[in-house]
PDB file of C-alpha atoms in Angstrom:
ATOM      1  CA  UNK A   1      -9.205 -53.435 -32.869  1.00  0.00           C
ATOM      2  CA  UNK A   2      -7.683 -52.217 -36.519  1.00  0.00           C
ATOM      3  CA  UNK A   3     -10.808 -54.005 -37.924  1.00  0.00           C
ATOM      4  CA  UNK A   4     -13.239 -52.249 -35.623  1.00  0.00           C
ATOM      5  CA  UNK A   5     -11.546 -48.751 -36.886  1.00  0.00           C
ATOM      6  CA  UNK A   6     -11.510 -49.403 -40.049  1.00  0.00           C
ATOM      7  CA  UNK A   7     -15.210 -50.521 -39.901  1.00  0.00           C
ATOM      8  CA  UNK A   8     -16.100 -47.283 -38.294  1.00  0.00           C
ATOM      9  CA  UNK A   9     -14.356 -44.960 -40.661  1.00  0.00           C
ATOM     10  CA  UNK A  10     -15.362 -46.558 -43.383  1.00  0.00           C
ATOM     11  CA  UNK A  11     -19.037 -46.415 -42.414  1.00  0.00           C
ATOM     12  CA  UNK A  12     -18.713 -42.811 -41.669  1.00  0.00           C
ATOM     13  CA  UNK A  13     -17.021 -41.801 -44.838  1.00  0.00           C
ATOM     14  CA  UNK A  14     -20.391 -43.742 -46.996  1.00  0.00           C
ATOM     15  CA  UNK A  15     -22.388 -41.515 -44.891  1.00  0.00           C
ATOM     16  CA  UNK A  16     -20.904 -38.537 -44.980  1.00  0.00           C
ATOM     17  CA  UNK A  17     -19.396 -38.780 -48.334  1.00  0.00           C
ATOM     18  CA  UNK A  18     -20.841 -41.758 -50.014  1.00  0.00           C
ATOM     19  CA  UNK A  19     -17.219 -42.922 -50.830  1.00  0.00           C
ATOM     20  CA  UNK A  20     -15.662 -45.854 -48.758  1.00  0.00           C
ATOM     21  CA  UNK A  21     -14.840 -48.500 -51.462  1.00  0.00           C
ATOM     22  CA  UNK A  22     -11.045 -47.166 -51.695  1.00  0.00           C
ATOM     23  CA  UNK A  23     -10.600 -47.439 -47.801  1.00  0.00           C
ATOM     24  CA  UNK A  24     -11.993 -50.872 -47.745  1.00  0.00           C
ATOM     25  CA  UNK A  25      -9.984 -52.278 -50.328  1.00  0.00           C
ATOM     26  CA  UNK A  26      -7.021 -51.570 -48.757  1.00  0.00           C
ATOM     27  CA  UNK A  27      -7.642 -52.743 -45.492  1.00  0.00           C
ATOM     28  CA  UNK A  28      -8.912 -56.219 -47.568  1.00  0.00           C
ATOM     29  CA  UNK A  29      -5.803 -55.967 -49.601  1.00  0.00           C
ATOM     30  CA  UNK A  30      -3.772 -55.992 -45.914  1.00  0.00           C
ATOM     31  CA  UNK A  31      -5.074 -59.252 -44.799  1.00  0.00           C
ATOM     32  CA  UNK A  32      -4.499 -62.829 -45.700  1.00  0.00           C
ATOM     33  CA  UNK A  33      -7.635 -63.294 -47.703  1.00  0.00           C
ATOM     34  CA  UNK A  34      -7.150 -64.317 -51.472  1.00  0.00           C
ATOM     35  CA  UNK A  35      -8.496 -62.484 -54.402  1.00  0.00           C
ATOM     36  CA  UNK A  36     -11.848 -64.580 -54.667  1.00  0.00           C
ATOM     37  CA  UNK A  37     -12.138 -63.930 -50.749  1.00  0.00           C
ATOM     38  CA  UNK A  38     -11.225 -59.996 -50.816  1.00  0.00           C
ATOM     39  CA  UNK A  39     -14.149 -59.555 -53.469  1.00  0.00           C
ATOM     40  CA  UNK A  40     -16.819 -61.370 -52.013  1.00  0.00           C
ATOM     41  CA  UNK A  41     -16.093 -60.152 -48.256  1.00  0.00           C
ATOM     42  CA  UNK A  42     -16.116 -56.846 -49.835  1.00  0.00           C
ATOM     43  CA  UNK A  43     -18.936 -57.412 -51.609  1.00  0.00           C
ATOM     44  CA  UNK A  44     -20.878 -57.931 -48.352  1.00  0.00           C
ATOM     45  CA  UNK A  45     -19.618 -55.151 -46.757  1.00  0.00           C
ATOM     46  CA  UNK A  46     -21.357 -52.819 -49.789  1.00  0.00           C
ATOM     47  CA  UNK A  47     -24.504 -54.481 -49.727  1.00  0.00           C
ATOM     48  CA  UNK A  48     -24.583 -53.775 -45.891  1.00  0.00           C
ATOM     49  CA  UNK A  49     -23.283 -50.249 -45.844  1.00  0.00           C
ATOM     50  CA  UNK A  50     -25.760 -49.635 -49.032  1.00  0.00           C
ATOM     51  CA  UNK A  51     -28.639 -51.040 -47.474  1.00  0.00           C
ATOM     52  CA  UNK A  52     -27.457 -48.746 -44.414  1.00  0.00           C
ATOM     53  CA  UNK A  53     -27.599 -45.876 -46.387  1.00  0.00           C
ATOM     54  CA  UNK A  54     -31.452 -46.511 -47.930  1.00  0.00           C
ATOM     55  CA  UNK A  55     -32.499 -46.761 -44.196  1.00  0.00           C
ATOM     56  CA  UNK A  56     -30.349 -43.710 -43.025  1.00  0.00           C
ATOM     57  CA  UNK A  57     -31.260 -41.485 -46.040  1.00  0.00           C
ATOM     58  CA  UNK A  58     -34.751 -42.901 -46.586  1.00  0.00           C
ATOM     59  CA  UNK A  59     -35.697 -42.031 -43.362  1.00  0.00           C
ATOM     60  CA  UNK A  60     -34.349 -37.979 -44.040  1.00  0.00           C
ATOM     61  CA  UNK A  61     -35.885 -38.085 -48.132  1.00  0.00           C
ATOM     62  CA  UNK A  62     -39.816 -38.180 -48.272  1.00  0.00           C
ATOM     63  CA  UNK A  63     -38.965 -38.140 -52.236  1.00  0.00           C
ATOM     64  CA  UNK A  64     -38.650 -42.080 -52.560  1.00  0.00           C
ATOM     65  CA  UNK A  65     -41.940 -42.604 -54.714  1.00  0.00           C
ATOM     66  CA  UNK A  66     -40.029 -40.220 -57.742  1.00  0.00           C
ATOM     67  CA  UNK A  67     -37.999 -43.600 -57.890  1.00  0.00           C
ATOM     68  CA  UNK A  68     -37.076 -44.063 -62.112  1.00  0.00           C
ATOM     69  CA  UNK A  69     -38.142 -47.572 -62.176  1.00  0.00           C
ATOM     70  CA  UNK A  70     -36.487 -47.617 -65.625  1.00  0.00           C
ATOM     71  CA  UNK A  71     -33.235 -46.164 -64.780  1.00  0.00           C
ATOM     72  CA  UNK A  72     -33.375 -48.676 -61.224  1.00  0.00           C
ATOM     73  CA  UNK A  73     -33.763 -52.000 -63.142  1.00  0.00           C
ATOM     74  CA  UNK A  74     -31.186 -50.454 -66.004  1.00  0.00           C
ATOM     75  CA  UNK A  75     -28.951 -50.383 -62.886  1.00  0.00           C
ATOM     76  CA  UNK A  76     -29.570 -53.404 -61.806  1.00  0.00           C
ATOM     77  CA  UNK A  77     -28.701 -55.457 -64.757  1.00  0.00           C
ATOM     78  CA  UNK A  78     -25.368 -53.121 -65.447  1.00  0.00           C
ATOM     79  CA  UNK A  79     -24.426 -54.487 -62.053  1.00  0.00           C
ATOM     80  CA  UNK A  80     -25.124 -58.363 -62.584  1.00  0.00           C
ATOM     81  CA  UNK A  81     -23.124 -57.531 -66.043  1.00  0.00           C
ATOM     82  CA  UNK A  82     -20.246 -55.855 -65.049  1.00  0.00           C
ATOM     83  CA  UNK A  83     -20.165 -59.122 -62.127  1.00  0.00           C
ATOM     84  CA  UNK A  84     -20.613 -61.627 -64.822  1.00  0.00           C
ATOM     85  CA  UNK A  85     -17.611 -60.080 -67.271  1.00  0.00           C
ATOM     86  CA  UNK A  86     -15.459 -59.132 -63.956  1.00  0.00           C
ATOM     87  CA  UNK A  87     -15.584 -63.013 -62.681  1.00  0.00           C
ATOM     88  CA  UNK A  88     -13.702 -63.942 -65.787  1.00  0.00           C
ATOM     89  CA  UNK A  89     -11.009 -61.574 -65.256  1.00  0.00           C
ATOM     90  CA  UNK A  90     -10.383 -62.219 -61.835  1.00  0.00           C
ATOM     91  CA  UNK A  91     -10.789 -65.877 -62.411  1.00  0.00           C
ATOM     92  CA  UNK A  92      -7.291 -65.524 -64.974  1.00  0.00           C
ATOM     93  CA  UNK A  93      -5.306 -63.383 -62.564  1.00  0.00           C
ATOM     94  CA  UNK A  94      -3.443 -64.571 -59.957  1.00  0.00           C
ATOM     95  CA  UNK A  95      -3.777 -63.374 -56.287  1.00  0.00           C
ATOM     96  CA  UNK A  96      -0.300 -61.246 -57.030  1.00  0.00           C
ATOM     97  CA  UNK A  97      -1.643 -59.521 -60.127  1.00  0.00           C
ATOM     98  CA  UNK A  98      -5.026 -59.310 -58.308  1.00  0.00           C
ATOM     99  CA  UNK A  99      -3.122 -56.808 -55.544  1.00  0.00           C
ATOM    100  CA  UNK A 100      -0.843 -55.129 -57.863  1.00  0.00           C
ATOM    101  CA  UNK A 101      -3.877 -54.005 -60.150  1.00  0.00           C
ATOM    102  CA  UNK A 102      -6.169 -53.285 -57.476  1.00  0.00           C
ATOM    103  CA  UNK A 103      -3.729 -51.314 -55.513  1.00  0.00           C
ATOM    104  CA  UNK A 104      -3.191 -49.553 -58.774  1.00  0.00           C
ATOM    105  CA  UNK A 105      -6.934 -48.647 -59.338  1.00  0.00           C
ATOM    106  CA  UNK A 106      -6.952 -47.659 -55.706  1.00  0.00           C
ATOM    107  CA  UNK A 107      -4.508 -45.201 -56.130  1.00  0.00           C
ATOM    108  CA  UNK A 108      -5.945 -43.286 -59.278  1.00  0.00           C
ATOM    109  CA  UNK A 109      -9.526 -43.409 -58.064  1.00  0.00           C
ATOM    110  CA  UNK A 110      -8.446 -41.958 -54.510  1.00  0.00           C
ATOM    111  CA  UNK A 111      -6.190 -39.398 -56.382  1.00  0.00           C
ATOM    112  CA  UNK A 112      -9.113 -38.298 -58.652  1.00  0.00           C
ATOM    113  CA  UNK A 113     -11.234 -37.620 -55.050  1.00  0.00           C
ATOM    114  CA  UNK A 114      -8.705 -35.554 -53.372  1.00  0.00           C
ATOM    115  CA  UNK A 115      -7.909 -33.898 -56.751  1.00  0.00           C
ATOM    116  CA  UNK A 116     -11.020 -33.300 -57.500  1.00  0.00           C
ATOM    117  CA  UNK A 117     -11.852 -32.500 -53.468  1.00  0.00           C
ATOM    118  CA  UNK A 118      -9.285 -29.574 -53.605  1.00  0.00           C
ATOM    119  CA  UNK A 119     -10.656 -28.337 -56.964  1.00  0.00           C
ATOM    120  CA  UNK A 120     -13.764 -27.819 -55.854  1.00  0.00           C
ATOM    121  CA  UNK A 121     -12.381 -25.996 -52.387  1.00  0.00           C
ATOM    122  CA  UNK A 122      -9.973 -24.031 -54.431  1.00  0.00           C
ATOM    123  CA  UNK A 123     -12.891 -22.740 -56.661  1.00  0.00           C
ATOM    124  CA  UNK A 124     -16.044 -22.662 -54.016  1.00  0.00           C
ATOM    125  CA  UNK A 125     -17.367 -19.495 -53.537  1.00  0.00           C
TER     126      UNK A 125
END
């Protein structure tokens, strides 16, 4: 049941907001899953909420073909890079300093959002 609610608002906040990594991670970091586990489980859960996004918002945007081919494949390999150079890290940490450092980078990216959040409410017009 906690998995099926967590599943559901995390889909809605990548729809609505586009922003669901830091709400996955800690229901990951919950579990009993080790560090190698966490990553690729959550891995699979952002290729399926991204590839539920292109269908969701591909069907609403008839602006698909101004795709920057360029800028797409540049993408691309910064991704298979940053997993290439991020397998060695994890593969020295252990599962402890795996959690403590992710729970870490949790907390300052999800502090930036609702910082930056009430900014922009403080200042919209």
């Amino acid at each position: 049941m906690q998995g099926l609610a967590y599943g559901t608002a995390a889909m809605s906040l990548m729809l609505l907001t586009g922003v669901s990594g830091p709400l996955i991670d800690r229901f990951f970091l919950g579990g009993g899953l080790d560090r190698r586990q966490i990553v690729a489980t959550k891995a699979a859960c952002q290729i399926l909420g991204h590839a539920t996004k292109l269908v969701y918002f591909g069907a609403l945007v008839d602006q698909t073909a101004g795709l920057d081919w360029t800028v797409a494949g540049v993408a691309i390999l910064c991704s298979m890079l940053g997993t290439t150079l991020a397998r060695r890290i994890l593969e020295t940490m252990t599962d402890v300093q795996y959690r403590r450092w992710t729970d870490r980078l949790i907390t300052v990216v999800s502090g930036y959002y609702v910082a930056y959040g009430g900014w922009l409410l403080a200042v919209a017009p």
